[in-house]
Coordinates of C-alpha atoms (C1' of nucleotides) in Angstrom, one line a residue:
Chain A
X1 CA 222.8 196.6 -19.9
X2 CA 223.6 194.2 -22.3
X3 CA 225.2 194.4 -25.9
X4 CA 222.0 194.9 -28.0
X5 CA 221.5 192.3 -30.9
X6 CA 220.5 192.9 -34.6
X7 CA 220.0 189.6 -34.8
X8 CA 217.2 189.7 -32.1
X9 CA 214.8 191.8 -34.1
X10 CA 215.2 189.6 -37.1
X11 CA 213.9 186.6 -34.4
X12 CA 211.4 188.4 -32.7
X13 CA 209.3 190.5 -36.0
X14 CA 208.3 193.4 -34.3
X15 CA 207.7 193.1 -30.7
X16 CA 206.9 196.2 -28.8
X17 CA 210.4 196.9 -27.6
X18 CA 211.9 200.0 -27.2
X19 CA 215.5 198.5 -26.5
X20 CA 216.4 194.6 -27.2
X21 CA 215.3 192.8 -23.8
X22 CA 216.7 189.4 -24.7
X23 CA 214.3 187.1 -22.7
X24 CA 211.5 189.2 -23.8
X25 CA 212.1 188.7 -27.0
X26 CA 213.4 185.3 -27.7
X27 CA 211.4 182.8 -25.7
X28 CA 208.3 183.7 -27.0
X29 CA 209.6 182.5 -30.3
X30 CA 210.6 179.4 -28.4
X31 CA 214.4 180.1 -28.2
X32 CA 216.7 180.0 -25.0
X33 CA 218.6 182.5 -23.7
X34 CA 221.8 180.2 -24.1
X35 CA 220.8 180.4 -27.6
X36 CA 220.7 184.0 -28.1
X37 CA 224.5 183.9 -26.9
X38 CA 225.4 181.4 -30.1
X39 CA 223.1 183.7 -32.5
X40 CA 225.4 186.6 -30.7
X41 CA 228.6 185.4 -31.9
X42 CA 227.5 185.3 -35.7
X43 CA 227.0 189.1 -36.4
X44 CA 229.1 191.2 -37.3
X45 CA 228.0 194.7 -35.8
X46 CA 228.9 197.4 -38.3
X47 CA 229.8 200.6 -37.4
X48 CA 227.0 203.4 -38.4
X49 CA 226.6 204.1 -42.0
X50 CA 225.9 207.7 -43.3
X51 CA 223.4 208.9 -45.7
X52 CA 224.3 207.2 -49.2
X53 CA 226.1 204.8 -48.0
X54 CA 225.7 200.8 -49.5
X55 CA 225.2 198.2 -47.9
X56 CA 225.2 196.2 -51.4
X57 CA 225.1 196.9 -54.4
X58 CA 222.7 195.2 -57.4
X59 CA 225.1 192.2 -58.6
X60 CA 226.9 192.1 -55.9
X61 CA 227.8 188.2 -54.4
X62 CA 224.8 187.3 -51.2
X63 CA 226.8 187.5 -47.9
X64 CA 224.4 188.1 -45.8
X65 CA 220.9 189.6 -44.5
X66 CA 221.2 193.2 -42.7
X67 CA 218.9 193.8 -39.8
X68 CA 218.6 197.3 -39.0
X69 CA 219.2 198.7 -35.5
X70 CA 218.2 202.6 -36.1
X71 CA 218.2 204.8 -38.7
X72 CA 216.5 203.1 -42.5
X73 CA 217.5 202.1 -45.9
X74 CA 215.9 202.3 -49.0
X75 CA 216.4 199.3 -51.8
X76 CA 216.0 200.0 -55.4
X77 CA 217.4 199.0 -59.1
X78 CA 218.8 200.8 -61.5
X79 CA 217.2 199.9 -64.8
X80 CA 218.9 200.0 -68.6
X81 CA 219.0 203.5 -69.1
X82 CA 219.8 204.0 -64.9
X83 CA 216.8 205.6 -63.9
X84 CA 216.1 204.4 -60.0
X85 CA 213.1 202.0 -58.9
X86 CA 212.8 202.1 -55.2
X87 CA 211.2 198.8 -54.2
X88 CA 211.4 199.2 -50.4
X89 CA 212.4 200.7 -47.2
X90 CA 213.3 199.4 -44.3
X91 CA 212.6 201.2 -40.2
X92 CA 214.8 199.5 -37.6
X93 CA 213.9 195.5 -36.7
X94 CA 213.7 194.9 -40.8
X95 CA 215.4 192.7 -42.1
X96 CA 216.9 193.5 -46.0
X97 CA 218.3 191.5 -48.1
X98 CA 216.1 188.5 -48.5
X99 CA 215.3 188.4 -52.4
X100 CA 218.9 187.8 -52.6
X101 CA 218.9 184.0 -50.8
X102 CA 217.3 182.2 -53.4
X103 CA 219.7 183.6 -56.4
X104 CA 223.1 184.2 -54.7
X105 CA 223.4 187.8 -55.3
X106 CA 221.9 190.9 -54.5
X107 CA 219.7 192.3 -57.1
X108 CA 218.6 195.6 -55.2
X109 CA 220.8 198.1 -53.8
X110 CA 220.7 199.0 -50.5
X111 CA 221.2 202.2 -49.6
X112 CA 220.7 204.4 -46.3
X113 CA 219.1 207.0 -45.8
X114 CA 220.2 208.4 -42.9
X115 CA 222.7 208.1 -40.5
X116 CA 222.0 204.1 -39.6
X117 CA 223.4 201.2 -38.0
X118 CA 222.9 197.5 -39.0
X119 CA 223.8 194.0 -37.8
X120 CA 225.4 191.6 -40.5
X121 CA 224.0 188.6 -40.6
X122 CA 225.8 186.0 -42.7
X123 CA 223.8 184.0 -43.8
X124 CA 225.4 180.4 -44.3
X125 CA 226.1 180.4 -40.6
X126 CA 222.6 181.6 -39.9
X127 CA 221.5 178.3 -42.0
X128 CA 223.9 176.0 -39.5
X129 CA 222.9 177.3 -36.3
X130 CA 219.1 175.9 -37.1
X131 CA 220.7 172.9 -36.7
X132 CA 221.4 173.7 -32.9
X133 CA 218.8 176.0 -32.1
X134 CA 215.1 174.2 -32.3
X135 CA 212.5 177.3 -33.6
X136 CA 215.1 179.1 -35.4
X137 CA 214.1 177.5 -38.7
X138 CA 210.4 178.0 -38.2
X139 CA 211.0 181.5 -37.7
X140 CA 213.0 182.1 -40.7
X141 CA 210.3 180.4 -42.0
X142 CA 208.0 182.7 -40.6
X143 CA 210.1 185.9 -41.6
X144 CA 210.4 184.9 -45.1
X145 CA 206.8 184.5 -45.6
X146 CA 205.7 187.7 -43.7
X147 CA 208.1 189.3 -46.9
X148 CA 206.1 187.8 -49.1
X149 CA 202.8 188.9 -47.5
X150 CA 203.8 192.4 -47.1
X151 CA 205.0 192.1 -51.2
X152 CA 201.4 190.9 -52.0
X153 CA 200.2 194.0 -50.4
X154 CA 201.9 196.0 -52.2
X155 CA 200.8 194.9 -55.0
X156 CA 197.7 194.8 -54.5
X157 CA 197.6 198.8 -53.3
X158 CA 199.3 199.2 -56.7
X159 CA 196.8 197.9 -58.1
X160 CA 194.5 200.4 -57.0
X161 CA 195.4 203.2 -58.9
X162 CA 194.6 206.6 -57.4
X163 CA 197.2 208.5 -55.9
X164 CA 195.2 209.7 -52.7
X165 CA 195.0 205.7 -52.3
X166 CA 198.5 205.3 -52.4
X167 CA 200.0 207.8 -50.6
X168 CA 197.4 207.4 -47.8
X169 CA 198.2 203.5 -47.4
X170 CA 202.4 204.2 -47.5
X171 CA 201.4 206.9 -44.6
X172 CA 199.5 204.7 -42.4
X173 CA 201.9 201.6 -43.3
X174 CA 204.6 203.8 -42.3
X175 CA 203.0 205.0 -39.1
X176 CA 202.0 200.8 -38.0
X177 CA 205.5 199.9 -38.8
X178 CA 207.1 202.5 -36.0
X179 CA 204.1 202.3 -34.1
X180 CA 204.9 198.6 -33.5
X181 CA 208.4 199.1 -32.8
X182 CA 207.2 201.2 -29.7
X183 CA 207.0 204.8 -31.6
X184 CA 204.6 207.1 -31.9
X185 CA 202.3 206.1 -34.9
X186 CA 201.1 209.8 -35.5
X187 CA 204.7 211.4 -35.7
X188 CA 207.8 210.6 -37.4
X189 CA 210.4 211.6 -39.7
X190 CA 209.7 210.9 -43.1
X191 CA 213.4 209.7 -44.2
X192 CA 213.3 209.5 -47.5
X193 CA 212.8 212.0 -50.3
X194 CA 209.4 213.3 -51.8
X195 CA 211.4 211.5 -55.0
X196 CA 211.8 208.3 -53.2
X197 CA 207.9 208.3 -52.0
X198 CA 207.0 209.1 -55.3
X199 CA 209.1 205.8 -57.4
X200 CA 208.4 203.6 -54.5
X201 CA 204.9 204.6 -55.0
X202 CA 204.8 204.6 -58.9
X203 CA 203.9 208.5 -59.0
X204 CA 205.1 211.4 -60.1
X205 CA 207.4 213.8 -57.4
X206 CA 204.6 216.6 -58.2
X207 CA 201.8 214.3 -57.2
X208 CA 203.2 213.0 -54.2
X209 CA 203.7 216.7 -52.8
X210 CA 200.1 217.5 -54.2
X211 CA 198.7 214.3 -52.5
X212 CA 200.3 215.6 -49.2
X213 CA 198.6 219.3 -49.4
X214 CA 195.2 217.8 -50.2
X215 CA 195.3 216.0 -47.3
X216 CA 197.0 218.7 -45.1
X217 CA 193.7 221.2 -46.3
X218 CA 191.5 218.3 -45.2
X219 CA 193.2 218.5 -41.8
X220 CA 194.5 214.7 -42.1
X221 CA 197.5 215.6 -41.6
X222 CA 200.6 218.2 -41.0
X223 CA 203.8 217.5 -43.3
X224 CA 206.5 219.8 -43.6
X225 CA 209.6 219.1 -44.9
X226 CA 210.4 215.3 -43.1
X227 CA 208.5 215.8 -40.4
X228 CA 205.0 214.8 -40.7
X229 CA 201.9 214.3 -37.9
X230 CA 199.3 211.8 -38.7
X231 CA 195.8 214.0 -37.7
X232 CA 193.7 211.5 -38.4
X233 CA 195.1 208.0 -38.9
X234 CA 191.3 206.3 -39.2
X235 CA 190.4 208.8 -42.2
X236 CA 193.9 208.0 -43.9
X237 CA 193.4 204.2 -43.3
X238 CA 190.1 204.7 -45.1
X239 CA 191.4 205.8 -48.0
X240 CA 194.3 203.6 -48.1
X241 CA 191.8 200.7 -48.2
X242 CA 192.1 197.3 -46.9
X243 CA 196.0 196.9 -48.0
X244 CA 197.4 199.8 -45.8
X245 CA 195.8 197.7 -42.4
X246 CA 195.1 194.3 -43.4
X247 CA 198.7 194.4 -44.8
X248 CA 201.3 196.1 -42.7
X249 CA 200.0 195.3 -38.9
X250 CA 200.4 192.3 -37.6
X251 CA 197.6 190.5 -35.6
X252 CA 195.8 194.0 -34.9
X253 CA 192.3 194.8 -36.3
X254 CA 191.6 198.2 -38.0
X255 CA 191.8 201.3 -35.4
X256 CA 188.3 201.2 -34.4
Chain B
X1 CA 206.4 155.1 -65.0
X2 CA 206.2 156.7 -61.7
X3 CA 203.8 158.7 -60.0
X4 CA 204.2 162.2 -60.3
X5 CA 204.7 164.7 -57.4
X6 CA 203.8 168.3 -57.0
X7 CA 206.1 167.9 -54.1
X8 CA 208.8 167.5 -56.5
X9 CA 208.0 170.8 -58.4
X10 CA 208.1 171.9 -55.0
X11 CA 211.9 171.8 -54.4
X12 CA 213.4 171.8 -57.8
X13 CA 212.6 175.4 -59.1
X14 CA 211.6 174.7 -62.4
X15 CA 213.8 172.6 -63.9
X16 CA 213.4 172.0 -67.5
X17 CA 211.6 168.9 -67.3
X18 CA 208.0 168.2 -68.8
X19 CA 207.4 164.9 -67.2
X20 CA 208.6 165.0 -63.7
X21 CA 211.9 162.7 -63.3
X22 CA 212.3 162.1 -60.0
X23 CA 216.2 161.8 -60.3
X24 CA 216.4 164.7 -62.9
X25 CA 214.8 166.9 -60.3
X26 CA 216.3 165.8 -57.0
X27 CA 219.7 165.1 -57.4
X28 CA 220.5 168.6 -58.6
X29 CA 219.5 169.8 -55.2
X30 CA 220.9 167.9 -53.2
X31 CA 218.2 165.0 -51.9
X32 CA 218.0 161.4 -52.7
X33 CA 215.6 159.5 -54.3
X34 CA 214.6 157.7 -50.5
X35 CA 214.4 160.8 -49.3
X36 CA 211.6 162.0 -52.4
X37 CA 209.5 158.8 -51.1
X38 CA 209.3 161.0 -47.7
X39 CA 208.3 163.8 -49.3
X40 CA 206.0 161.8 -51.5
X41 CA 204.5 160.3 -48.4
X42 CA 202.9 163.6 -47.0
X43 CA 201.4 164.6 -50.1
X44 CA 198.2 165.1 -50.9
X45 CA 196.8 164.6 -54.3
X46 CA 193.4 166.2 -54.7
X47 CA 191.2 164.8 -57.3
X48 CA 191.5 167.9 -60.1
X49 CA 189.6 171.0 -59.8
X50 CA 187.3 172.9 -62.2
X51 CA 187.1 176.6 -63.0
X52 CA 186.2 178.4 -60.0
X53 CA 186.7 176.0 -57.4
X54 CA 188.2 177.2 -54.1
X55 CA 191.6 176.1 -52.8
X56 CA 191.2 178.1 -50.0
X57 CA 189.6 181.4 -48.5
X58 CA 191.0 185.0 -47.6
X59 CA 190.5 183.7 -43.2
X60 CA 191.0 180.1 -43.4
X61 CA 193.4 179.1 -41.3
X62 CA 196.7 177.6 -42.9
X63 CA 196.9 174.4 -44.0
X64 CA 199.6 174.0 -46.1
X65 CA 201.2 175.2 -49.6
X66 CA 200.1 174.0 -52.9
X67 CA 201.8 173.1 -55.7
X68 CA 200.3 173.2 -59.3
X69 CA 200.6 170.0 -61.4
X70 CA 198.7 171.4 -64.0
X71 CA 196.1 174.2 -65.3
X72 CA 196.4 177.6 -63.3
X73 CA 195.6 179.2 -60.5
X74 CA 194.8 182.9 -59.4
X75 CA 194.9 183.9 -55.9
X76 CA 193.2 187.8 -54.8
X77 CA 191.8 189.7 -52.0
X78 CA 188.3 191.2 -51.9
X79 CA 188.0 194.2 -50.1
X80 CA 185.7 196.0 -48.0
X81 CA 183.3 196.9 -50.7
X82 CA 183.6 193.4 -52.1
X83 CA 186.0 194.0 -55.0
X84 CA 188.4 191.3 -56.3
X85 CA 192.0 192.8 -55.8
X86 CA 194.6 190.1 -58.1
X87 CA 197.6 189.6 -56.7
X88 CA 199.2 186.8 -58.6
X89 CA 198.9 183.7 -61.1
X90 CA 200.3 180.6 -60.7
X91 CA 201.6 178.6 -63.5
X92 CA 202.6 175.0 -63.4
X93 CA 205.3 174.4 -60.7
X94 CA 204.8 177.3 -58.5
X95 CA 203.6 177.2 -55.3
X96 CA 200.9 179.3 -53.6
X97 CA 200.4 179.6 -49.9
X98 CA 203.4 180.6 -49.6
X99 CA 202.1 183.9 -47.5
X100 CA 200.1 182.5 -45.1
X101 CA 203.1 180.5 -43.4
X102 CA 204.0 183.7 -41.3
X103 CA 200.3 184.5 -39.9
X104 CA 199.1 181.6 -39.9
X105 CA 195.9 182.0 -42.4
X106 CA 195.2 183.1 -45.8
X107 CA 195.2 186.0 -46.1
X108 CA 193.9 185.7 -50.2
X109 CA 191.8 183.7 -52.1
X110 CA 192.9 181.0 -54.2
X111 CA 191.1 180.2 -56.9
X112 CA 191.5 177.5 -60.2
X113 CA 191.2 179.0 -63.6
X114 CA 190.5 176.5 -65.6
X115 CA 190.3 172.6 -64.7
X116 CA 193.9 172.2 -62.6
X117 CA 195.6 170.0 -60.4
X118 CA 197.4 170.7 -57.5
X119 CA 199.0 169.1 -54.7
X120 CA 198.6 170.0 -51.3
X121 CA 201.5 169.9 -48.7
X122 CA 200.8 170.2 -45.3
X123 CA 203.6 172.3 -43.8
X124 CA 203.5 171.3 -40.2
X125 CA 204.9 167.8 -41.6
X126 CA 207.1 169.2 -44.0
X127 CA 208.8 170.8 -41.6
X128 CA 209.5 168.4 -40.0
X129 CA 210.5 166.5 -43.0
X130 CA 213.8 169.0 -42.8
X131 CA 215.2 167.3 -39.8
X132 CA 215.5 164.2 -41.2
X133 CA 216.5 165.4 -45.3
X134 CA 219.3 167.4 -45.6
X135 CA 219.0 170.2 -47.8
X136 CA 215.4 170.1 -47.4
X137 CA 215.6 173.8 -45.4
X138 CA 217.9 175.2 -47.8
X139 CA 215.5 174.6 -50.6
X140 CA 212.5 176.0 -48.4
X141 CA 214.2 179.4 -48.1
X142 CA 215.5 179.8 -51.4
X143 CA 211.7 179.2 -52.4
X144 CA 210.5 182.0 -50.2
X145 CA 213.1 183.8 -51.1
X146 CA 212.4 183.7 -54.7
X147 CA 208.6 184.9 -53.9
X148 CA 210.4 187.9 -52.4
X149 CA 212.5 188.6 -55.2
X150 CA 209.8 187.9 -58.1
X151 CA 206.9 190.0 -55.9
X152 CA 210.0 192.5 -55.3
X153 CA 210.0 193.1 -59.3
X154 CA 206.4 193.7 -59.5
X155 CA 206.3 196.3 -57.0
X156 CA 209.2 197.5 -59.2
X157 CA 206.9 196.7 -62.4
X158 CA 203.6 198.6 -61.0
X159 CA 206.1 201.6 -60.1
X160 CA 206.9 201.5 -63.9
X161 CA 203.5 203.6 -64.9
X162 CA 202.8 203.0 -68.6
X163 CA 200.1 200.4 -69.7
X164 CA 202.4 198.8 -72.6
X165 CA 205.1 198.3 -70.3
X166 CA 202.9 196.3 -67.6
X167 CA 201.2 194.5 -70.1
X168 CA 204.3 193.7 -72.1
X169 CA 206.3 192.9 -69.0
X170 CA 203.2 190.5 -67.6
X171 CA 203.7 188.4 -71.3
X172 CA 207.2 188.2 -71.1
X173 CA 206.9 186.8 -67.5
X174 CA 204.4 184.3 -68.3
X175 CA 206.5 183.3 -71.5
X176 CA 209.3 183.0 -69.5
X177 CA 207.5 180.6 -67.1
X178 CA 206.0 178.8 -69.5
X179 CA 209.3 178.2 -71.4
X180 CA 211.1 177.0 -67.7
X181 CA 208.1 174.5 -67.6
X182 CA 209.6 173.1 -71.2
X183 CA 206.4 174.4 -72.9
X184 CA 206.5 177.0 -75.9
X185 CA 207.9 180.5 -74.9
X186 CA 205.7 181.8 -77.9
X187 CA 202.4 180.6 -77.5
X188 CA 200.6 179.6 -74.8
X189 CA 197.0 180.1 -73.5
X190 CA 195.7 183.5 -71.3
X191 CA 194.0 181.1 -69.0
X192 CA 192.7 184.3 -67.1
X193 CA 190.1 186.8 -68.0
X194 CA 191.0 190.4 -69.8
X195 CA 189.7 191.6 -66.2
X196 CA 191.6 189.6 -64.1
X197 CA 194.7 190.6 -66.1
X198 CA 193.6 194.1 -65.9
X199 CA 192.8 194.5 -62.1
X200 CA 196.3 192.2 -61.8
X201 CA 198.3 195.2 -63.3
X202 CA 196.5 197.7 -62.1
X203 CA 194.7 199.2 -65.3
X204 CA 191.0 199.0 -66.8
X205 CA 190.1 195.9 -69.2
X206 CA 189.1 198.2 -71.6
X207 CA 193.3 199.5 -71.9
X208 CA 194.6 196.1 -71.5
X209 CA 192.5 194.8 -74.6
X210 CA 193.6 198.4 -75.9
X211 CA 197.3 197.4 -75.4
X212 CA 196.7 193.8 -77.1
X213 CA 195.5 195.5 -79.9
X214 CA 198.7 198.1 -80.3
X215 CA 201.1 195.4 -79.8
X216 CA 199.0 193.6 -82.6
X217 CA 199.1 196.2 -85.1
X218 CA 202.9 196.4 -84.1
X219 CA 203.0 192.9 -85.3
X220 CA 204.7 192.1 -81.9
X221 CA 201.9 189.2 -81.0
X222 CA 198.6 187.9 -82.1
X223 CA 195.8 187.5 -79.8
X224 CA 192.4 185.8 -80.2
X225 CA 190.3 185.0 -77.2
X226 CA 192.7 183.1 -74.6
X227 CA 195.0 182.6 -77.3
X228 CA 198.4 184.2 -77.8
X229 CA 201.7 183.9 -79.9
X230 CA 204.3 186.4 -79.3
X231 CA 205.3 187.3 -82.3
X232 CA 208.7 189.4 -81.4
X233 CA 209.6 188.6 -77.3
X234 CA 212.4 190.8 -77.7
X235 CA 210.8 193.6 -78.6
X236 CA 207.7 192.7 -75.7
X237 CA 210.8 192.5 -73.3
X238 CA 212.5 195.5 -74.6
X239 CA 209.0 197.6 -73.7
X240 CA 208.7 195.8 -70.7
X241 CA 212.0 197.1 -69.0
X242 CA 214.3 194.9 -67.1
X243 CA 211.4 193.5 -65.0
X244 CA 209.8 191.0 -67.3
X245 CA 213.5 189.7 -67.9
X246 CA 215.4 190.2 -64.9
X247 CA 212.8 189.1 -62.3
X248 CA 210.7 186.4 -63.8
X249 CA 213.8 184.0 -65.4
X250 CA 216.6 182.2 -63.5
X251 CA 219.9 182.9 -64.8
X252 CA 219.1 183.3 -68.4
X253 CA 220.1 186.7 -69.7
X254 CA 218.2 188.5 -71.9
X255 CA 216.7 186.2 -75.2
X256 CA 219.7 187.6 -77.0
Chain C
dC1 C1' 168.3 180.5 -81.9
dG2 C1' 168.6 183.5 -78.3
dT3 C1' 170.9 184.9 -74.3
dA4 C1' 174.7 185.8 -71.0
dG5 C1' 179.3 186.5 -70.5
dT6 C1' 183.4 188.3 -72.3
dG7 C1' 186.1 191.1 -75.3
dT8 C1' 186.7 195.1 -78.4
dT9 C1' 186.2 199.7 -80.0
dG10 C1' 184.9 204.7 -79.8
dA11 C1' 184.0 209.4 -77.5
dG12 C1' 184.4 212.3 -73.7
dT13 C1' 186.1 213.1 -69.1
dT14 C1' 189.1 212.6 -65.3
dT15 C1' 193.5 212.0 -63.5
dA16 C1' 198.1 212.2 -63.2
dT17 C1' 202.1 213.7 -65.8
dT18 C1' 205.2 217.0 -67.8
dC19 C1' 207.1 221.4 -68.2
dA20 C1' 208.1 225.6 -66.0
dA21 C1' 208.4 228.8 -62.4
dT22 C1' 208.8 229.9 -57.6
dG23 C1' 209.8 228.9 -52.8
dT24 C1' 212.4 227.0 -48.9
dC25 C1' 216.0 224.9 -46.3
dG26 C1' 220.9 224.0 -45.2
dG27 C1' 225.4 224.5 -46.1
dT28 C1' 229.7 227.2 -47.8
dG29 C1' 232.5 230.9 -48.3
dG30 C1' 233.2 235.8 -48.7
Chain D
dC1 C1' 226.9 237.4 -40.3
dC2 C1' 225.0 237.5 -44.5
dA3 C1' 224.7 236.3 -49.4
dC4 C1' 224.8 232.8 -52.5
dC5 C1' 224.2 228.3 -54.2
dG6 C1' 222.3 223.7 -54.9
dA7 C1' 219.2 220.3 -53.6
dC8 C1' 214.7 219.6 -52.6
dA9 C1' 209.8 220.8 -52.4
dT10 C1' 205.6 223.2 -53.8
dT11 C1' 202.5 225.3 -57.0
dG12 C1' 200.4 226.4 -61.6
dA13 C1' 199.1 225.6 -66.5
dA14 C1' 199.1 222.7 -70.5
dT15 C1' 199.4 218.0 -72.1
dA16 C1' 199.0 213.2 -72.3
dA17 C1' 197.5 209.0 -70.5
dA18 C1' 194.2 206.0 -68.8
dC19 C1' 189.5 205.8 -67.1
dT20 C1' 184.5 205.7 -67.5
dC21 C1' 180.5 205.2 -70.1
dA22 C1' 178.3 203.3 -73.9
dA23 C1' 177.7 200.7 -78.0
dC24 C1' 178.7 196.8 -80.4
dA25 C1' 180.9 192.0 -81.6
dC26 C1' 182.0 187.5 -80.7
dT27 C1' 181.7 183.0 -78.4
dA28 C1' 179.8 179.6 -75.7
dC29 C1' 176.1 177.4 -74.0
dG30 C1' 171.6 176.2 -73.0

DNA sequence: CGTAGTGTTGAGTTTATTCAATGTCGGTGG
DNA sequence: CCACCGACATTGAATAAACTCAACACTACG
């Protein structure tokens, strides 16, 4: 078996790959297996970070992009006074580090939060090799403005106010995201903290856990502690509106 | 003088120009004034649109970006029972389309709100364009990039809770754009409805017209109709958190 | 001049928050 | 091995914030 590639999932965006077939994954996107060999030889393949660990930190100078391999990271910023904001996470085959391109730093941290490995990606090298490798651009291209979409999504389930909205679309968005890395969308390990859900989400830690038992009485679903099973993944989709399908799957439809 | 090109606005990240010099805006980034004739070349100009008018649907397929000359432009998302989900206004200078490179169709609505002209960019030949201008990509991903990081603060934002900040935040940001476009920072127009603002920032019109009238009596702005003058932008920004500073302006530090 | 669209203001209700108490898990050290 | 501690999670009760409903005001426009 061969030497798996960070820098493959940041290519590919989510194909349904348990482990990192090369061929699989790049020539679909248009991109040779010779290719994939010179993309290779640009990460750097860091060795696994534990929970709390940085990958940057707000300020710091832009290096690179991190690609997750296993494990997830949250990204928030400290305000004034130093209270949190979590503005994302990330499940293995996302990409983090993005916003930081266009201003030269990083203006998130990046933290893990759990025992996690990622790819370095840096990124002025990245930027040459589209000069060798045809499609590579596009698909940064590509990659860049599927960010953007999912960001528009979130805002727009921000926008929609009730709590039971909320949490319901993070759950299912959540559940698409591992489901289309070849996991099971109806179980999974909910890395983060009720805390975390609850600034990502713009609620209140009580709310979130209340949100969470409301649904578990209605038989929805079965949390406890990190581990949490998706009962009924249409009904939670429903409530999460448009945003928590239209926004986080790819090319699929609703679950009929 | 010379013709003026959205395309321009396109790659120079609001400069501080009000008339667009083509040298002014180019150089800086890298790309010659033969090279802007390429750009120039696959431009559209549409005739100018009026309140209402469509640049394109939530399906359609992708096209290309546009780039506003002048007026404004809101772009939403209707759900399934038909309502209007804002997602984001576009000022003179930005770009909107930016999303749909990734799917490959719209996945909003953009609509002009009041008479506006844009320029349309079809991105198949702008990408192209990149082989043949050097620093053409570069400026492509620092402009998605910079979606990312500005639609990064307003998750950040909606997670913030409190009506005054959102609203105060949402003035200092379009201040702050306004004032990058070389037009006042303290008065300007509310080219959008009370409701679009309101389902933009995720609250009721009735508490956004609520907030405009605190902040009035706090002598921090004066608002009639579409008309506003911020009165104290420090204070605004002070209520809005580091959001409306830190992730709507460039390099500027606080208005000290 | 009247009407429709938009914006403001008030009163009551709903929702989510805050504050406080209790429960649970996982680790550490006696 | 068990007791204890701290971090995290849940639940309840009171409070505060924003929402809904409803009335009214202003402007634009025919």
């Amino acid at each position: 078996m061969r030497k798996e590639s960070g820098i493959i999932s940041l290519l590919k965006e989510r194909a349904n790959c348990k482990t990192c077939n090369l061929s699989n994954l790049c020539l679909p996107v248009g991109i040779s297996e010779g290719d994939v060999d010179k993309l290779d030889s640009i990460v750097h393949r860091n060795t696994p970070y534990h929970r709390g660990d940085l990958l940057y930190k707000q300020g710091d100078r832009f290096r690179g992009l991190y690609v997750v391999k296993s494990g997830s990271v949250k990204s928030y910023y400290e305000d004034r006074e130093g209270l949190e904001h979590v503005v994302g996470f990330f499940l293995p085959g996302e990409i983090i580090g993005l916003e930081a391109i266009h201003s030269g730093c990083y203006n998130c941290t990046a933290t893990v939060l759990e025992t996690t490995s990622v790819c370095e990606v840096p990124f002025e090298q990245l930027e040459q090799l589209t000069e060798e490798i045809p499609g590579l651009q596009h698909q940064l291209l590509r990659l860049l403005s599927k960010e953007v979409h999912n960001d528009c999504g979130m805002v727009a389930l921000l926008g929609n106010n009730s709590a039971e909205q909320r949490v319901a679309a993070f759950l299912v968005s959540l559940s698409s995201r591992h489901h289309s890395r070849g996991l099971s969308s109806r179980e999974f390990n909910l890395s983060m903290s009720r805390a975390e859900i609850a600034s990502y989400l713009g609620l209140a830690v009580e709310t979130v856990s209340r949100t969470f038992s409301r649904f578990q009485e209605k038989n929805l679903l079965m949390v406890e502690r990190k581990n949490i099973q998706l009962l009924d993944i249409n009904a939670l989709s429903d409530i999460g509106g448009q945003c928590s399908t239209e926004l986080h799957q790819r090319s699929g439809r609703r679950h009929a």
